[in-house]
Coordinates of C-alpha atoms in Angstrom, one line a residue:
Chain A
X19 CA 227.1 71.4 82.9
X20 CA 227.5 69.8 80.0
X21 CA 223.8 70.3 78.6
X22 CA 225.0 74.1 79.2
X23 CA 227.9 73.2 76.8
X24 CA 225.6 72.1 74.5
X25 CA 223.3 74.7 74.4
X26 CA 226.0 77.2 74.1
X27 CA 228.2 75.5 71.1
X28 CA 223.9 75.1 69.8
X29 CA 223.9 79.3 70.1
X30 CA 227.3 80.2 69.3
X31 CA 227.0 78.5 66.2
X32 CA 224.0 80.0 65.1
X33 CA 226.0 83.3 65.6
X34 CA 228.5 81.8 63.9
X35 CA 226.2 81.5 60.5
X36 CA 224.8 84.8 60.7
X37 CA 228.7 86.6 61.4
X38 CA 229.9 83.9 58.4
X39 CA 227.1 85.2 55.9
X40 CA 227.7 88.9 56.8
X41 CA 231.1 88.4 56.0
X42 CA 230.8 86.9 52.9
X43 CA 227.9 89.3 51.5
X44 CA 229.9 92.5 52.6
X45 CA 233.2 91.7 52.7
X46 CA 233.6 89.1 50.5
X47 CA 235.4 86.6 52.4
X48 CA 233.8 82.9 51.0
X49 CA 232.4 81.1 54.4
X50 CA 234.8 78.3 53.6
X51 CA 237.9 79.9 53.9
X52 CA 236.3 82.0 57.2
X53 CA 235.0 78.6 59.0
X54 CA 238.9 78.0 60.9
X55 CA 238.7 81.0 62.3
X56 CA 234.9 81.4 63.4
X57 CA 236.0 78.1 64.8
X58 CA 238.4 79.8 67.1
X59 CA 236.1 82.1 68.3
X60 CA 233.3 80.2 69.2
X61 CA 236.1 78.0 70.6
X62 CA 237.6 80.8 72.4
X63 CA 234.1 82.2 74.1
X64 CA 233.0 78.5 74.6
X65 CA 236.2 78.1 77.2
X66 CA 235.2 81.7 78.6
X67 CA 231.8 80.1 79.3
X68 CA 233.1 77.1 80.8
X69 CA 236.0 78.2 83.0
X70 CA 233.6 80.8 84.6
X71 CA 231.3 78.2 85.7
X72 CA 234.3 76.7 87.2
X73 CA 236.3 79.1 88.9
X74 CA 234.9 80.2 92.3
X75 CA 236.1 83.7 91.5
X76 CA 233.3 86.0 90.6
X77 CA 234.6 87.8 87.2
X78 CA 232.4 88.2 84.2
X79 CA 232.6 86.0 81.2
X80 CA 233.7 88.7 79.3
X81 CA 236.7 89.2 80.9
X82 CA 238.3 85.2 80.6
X83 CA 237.1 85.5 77.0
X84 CA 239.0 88.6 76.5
X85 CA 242.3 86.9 78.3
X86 CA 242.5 83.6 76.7
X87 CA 241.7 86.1 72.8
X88 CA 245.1 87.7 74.1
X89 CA 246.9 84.8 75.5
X90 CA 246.7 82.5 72.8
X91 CA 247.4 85.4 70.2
X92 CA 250.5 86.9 71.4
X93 CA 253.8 86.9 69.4
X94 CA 255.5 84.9 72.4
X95 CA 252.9 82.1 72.2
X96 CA 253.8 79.4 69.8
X97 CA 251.3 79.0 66.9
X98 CA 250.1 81.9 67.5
X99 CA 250.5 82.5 63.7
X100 CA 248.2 80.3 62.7
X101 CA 245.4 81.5 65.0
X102 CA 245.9 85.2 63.6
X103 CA 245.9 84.4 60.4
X104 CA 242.5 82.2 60.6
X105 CA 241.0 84.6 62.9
X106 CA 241.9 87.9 60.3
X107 CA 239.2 86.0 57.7
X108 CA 236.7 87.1 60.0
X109 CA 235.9 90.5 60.0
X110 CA 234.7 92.3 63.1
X111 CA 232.0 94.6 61.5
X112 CA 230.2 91.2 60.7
X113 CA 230.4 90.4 64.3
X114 CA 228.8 93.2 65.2
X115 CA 226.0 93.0 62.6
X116 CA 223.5 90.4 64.3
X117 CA 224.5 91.1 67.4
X118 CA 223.1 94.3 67.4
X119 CA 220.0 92.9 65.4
X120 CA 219.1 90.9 68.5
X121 CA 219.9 93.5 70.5
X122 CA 217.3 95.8 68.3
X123 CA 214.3 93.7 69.0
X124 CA 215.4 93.6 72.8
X125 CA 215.4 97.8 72.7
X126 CA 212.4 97.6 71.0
X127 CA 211.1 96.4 75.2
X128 CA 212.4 99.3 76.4
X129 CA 211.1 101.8 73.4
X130 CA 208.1 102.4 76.1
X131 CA 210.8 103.8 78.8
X132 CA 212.4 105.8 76.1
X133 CA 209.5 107.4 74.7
X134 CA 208.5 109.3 78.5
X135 CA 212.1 110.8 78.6
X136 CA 212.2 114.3 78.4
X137 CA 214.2 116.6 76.1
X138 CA 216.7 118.1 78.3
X139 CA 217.4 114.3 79.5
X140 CA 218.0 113.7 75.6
X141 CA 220.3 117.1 75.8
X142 CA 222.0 115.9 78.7
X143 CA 222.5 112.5 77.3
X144 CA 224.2 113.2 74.5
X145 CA 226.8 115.6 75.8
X146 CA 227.4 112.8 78.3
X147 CA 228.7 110.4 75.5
X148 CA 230.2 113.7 74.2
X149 CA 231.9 114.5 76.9
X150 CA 233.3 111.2 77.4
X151 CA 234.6 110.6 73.8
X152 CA 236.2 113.9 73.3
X153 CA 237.9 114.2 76.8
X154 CA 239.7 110.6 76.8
X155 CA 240.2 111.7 72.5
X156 CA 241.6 115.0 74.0
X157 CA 244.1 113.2 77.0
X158 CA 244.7 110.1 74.4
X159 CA 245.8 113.2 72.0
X160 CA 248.2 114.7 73.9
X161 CA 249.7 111.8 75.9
X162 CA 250.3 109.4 72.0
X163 CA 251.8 113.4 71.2
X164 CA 254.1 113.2 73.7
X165 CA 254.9 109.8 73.8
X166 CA 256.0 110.3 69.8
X167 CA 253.8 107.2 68.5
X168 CA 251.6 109.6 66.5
Chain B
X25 CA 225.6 83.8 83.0
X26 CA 222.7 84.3 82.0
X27 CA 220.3 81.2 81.2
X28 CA 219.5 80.8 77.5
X29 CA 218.3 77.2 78.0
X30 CA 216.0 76.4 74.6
X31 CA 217.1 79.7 73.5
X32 CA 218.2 78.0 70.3
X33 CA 215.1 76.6 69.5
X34 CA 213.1 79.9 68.7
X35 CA 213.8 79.6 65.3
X36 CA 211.3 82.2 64.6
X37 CA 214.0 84.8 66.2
X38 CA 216.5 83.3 64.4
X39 CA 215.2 83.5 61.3
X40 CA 214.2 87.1 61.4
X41 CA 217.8 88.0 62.5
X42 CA 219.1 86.2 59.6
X43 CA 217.0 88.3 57.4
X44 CA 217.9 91.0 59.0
X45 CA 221.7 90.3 58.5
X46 CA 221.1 89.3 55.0
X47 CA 219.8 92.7 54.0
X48 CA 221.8 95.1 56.0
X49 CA 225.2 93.5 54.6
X50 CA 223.8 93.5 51.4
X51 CA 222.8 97.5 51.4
X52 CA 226.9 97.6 52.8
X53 CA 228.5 100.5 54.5
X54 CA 226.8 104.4 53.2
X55 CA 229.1 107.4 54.0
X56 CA 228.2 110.8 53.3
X57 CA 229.7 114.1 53.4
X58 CA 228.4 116.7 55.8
X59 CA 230.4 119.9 55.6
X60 CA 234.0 119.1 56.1
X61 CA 233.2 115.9 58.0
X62 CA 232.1 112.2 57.0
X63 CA 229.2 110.2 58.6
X64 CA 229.7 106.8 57.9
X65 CA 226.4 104.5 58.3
X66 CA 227.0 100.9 59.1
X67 CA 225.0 97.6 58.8
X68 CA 224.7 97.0 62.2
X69 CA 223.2 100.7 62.8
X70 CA 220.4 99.3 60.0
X71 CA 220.5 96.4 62.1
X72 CA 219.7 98.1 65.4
X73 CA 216.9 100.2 63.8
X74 CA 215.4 97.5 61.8
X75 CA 215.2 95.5 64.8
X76 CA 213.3 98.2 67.1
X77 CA 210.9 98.6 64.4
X78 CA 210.5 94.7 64.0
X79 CA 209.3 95.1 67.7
X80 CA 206.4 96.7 66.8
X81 CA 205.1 94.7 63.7
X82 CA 203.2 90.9 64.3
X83 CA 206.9 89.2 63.3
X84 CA 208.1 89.9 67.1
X85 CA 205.7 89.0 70.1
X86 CA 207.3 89.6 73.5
X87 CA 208.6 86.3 73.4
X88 CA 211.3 86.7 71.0
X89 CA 212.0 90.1 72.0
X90 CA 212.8 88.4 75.5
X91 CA 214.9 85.5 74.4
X92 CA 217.2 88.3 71.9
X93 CA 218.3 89.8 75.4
X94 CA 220.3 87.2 77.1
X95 CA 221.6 86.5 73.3
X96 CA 223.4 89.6 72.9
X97 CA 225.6 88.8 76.0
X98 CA 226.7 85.2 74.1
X99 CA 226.8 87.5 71.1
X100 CA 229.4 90.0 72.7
X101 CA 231.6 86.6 73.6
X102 CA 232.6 86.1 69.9
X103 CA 233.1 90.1 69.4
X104 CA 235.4 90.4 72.5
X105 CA 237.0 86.8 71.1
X106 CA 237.4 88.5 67.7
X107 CA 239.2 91.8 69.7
X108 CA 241.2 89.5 72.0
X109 CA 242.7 88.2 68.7
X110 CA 243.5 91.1 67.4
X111 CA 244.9 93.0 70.7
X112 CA 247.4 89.8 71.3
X113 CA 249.4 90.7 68.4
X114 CA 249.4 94.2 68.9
X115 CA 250.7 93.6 72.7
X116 CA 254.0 94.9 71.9
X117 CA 252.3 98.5 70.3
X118 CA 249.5 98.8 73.0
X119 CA 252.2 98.2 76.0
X120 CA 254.1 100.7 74.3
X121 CA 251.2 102.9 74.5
X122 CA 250.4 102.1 78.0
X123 CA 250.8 106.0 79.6
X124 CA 248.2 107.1 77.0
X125 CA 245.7 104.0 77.2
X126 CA 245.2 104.7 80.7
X127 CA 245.6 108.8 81.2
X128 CA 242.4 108.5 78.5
X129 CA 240.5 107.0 81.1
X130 CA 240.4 109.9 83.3
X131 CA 238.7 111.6 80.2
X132 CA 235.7 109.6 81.3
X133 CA 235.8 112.2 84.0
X134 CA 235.5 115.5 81.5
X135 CA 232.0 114.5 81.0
X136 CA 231.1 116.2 84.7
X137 CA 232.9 119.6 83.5
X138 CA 230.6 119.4 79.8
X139 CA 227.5 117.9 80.9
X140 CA 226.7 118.6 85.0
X141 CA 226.9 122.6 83.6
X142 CA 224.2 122.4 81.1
X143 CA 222.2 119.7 83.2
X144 CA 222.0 122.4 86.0
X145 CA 221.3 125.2 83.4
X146 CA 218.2 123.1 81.7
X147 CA 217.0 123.2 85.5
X148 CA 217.6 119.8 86.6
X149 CA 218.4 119.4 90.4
X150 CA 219.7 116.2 91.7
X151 CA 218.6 114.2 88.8
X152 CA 221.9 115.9 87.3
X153 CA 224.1 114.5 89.7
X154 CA 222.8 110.7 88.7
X155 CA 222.7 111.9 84.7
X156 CA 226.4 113.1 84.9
X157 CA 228.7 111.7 87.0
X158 CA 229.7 108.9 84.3
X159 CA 228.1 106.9 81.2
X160 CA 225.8 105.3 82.9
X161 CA 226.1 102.0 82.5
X162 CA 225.0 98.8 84.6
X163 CA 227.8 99.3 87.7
X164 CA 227.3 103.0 87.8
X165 CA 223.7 102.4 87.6
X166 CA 223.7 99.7 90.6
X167 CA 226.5 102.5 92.5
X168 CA 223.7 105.1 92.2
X169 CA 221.2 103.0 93.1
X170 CA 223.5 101.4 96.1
X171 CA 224.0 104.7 97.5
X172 CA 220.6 107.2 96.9
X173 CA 218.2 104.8 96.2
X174 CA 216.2 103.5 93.0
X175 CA 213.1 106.1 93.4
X176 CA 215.9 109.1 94.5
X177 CA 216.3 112.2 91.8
X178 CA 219.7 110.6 91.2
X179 CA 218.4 107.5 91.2
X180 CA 215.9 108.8 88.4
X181 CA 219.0 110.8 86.8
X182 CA 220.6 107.6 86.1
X183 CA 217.7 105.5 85.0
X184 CA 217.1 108.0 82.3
X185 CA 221.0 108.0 81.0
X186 CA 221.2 104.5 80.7
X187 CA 218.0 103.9 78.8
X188 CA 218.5 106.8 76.2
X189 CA 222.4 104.7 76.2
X190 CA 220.3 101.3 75.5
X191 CA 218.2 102.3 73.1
X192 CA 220.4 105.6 70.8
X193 CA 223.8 104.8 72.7
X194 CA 225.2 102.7 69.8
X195 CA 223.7 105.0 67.1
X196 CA 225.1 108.0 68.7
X197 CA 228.3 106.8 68.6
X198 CA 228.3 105.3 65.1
X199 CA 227.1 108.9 63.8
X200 CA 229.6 111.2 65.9
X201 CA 232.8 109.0 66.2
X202 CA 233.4 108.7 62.1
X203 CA 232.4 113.1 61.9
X204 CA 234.3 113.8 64.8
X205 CA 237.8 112.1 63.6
X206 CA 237.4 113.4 59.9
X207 CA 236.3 117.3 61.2
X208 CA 239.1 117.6 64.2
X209 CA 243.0 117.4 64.0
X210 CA 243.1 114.9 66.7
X211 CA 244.1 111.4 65.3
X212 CA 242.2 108.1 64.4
X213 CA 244.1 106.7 67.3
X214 CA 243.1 108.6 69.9
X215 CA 239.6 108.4 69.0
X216 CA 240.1 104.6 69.2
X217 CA 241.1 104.9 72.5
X218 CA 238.3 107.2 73.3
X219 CA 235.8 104.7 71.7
X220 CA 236.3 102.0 74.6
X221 CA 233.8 103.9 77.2
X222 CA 232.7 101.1 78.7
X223 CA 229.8 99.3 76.6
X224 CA 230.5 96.8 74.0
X225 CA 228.0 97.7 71.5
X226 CA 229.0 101.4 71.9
X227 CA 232.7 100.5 71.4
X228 CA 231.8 98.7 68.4
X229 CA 229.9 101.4 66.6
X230 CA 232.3 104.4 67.6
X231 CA 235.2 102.0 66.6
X232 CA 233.2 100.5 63.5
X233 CA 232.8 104.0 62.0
X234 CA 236.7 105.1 62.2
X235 CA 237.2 102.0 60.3
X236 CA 235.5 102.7 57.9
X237 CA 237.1 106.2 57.7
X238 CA 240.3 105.3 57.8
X239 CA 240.7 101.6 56.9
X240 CA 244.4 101.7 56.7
X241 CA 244.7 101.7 60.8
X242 CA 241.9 98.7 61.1
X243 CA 244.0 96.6 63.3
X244 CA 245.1 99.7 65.5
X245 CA 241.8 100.6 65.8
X246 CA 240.4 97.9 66.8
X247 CA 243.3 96.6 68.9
X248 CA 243.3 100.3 71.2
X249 CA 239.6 100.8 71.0
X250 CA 239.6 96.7 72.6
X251 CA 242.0 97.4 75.1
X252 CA 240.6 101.0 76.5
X253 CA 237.1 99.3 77.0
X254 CA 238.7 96.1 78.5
X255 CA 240.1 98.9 80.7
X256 CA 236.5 100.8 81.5
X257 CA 235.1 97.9 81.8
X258 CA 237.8 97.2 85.1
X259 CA 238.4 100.6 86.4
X260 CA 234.9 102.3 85.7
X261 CA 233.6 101.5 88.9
X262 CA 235.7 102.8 90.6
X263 CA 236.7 105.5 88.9
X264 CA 233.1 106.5 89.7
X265 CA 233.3 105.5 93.3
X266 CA 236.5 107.4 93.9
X267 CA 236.6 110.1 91.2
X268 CA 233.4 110.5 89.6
X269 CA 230.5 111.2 91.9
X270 CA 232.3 113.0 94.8
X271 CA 233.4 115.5 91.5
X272 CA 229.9 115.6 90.3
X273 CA 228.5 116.4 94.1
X274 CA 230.9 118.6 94.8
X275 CA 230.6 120.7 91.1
X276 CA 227.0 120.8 91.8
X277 CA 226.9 122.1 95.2
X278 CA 229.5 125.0 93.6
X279 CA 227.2 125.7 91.0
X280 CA 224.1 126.0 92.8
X281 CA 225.6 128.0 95.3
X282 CA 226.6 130.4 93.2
X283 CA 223.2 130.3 90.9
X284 CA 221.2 130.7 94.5
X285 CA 223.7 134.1 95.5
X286 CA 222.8 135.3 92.3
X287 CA 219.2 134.6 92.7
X288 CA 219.4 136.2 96.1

């Protein structure tokens, strides 16, 4: 367990450097005043990590990372301030950034797989994402309408 | 969890990604018009590209292209960290908008009525069913699987969805999200909402782009385009099990009943 910990702070922070730079070479937000709340973060998926190992309960990471983001960032939660306002010095495009870099050279393994499908499975495909974007745009739409929030 | 034990130690991978990084922030977001629309190209959709071509040069053996997979799960920790943060202040506005956040989901569902029609007109038989009944993704891949086997024509169906998701999945999104929301009426918002399908790095694209379309709603963006994939990511199962693919069988046995009367 806790040469999993280490490995994971070792990984998260190495994420951590590559979503600090993006941020300061895009958005210009200086590393030092984006290291609190990268801090958080990896802080925030770390616990994920750990209380999953823990818990008998079989739910992904993802899903205690996504609770404990909300739970300690809710207006009822004191401090919660402070954890906004490092966490806002971190923008989420340059999370995404090497993540999807890494996830580029993975593809690349499947490229093979990708190459043999036909063109009515790309046709298909795509009005499969379509589909799915427009109709919950459509229904989201209508409902926020309704509601009056839009 | 995956194991990433001595992951960190492949500084070769590491190093590339960091060039990578380096370069894609530095050429910055690109939008250009296309008729009445905007397309709005992001770093991480260089990223994504640059990365699949760095597969096939000497700087990536197999190795590091097998250690960068378990890395994008630990990767997608700190983005859904970064959205948790974002959606706890906005609790009060997303609860608010509760009705909508969850009718969206049955949107999911319009994909049978656009795509099982024109899957069936290309000629596809049961591979349609597989291809259509959802997005695709890991559980509706293992429900397929569960139920008609891996080497079935809806087995096949759903193999080839989720790879074209994999590999163009996060592109496709990037490019249509930011047109669609500057070419229709409909709202930034509910395209936010219709952003969370299920996948993180999809989310992220189709949400990245209507940022950077309409910056002044960032934090609404991001905090209903979070929450509706927080959602697919719980109820997409079975909104497949329940929903989805008795739809899709029963649309398809409509439509090939009629195609075969009118054949006969």
């Amino acid at each position: 367990m806790l040469k999993n910990i280490q490995e994971w702070i070792l990984l998260l922070s190495i994420f951590g450097i590559l979503i600090l730079l993006g941020n300061w070479l895009n958005y210009e937000i200086v590393p030092l005043s984006a290291i609190p709340g990268m801090i958080v973060l990896i802080g925030i998926a770390l616990l994920g990590l750990v209380i999953q190992k823990m818990l008998p309960i079989n739910l992904p990471t993802v899903a205690y990372v996504a609770i404990i983001g909300i739970l300690i960032s809710m207006p009822w939660m004191p401090g919660s301030e402070r954890i906004v306002e490092w966490t806002s010095q971190i923008e989420l495009l340059a999370t995404t950034t090497p993540i999807l870099a890494y996830a580029g050279i993975s593809i690349g393994r499947s490229w093979a797989d990708f190459a043999k499908l036909g063109w009515r499975t790309i046709i298909v495909a795509s009005f499969v994402l379509l589909g799915t974007f427009l109709g919950s745009a459509l229904i989201a739409e209508i409902i926020l309408r309704v509601q009056g929030i839009i | 969890m995956v194991d990433v034990k001595g992951l960190w130690k492949d500084w070769r991978l590491h190093t590339i990604v960091l060039a990578v990084v380096v370069i894609t922030e530095l050429i910055g977001n690109y939008e250009f018009a296309v008729g009445p629309g905007v397309v709005v190209l992001l770093p991480m959709l260089y990223a994504i590209i640059i990365g699949i071509i760095l597969y096939f040069t000497p700087a990536i053996k197999e190795k590091q292209a097998k250690h960068a997979e378990p890395l994008i799960v630990l990767g997608v920790l700190l983005l859904i960290a970064k959205i948790g943060v974002v959606i706890g202040p906005s609790l009060p506005q997303i609860i608010a908008a509760g009705p909508a956040l969850l009718l969206q989901e049955f949107g999911n569902l319009a994909t049978i009525l656009f795509a099982l029609p024109i899957a069936i007109y290309l000629g596809l038989k049961r591979e349609a069913i597989g291809m259509t009944h959802s997005v695709a993704r890991e559980p509706n891949v293992g429900l397929i699987v569960d139920k008609f086997g891996f080497n079935s024509p809806e087995g096949r169906g759903v193999m080839a969805v989720y790879i074209f998701g994999t590999v163009f999945g996060a592109i496709f999104m990037g490019l249509i999200s930011g047109f669609l929301a500057t070419i229709t009426p409909l709202h930034p918002l509910s395209f936010a909402m219709a952003s969370g399908i299920g996948s993180s790095s999809m989310m992220a694209a189709a949400s990245g782009s209507l940022i950077a379309a309409f910056p002044n709603f960032e934090t609404d963006i991001i905090a209903f385009a979070g929450a509706s994939n927080l959602l697919s990511l719980s109820t997409g199962l079975y909104m497949s099990i329940f929903i989805g693919l008795p739809l899709t069988e029963k649309l398809y046995q409509i439509i090939t009943r009629r195609r075969h009367k009118e054949e006969a």
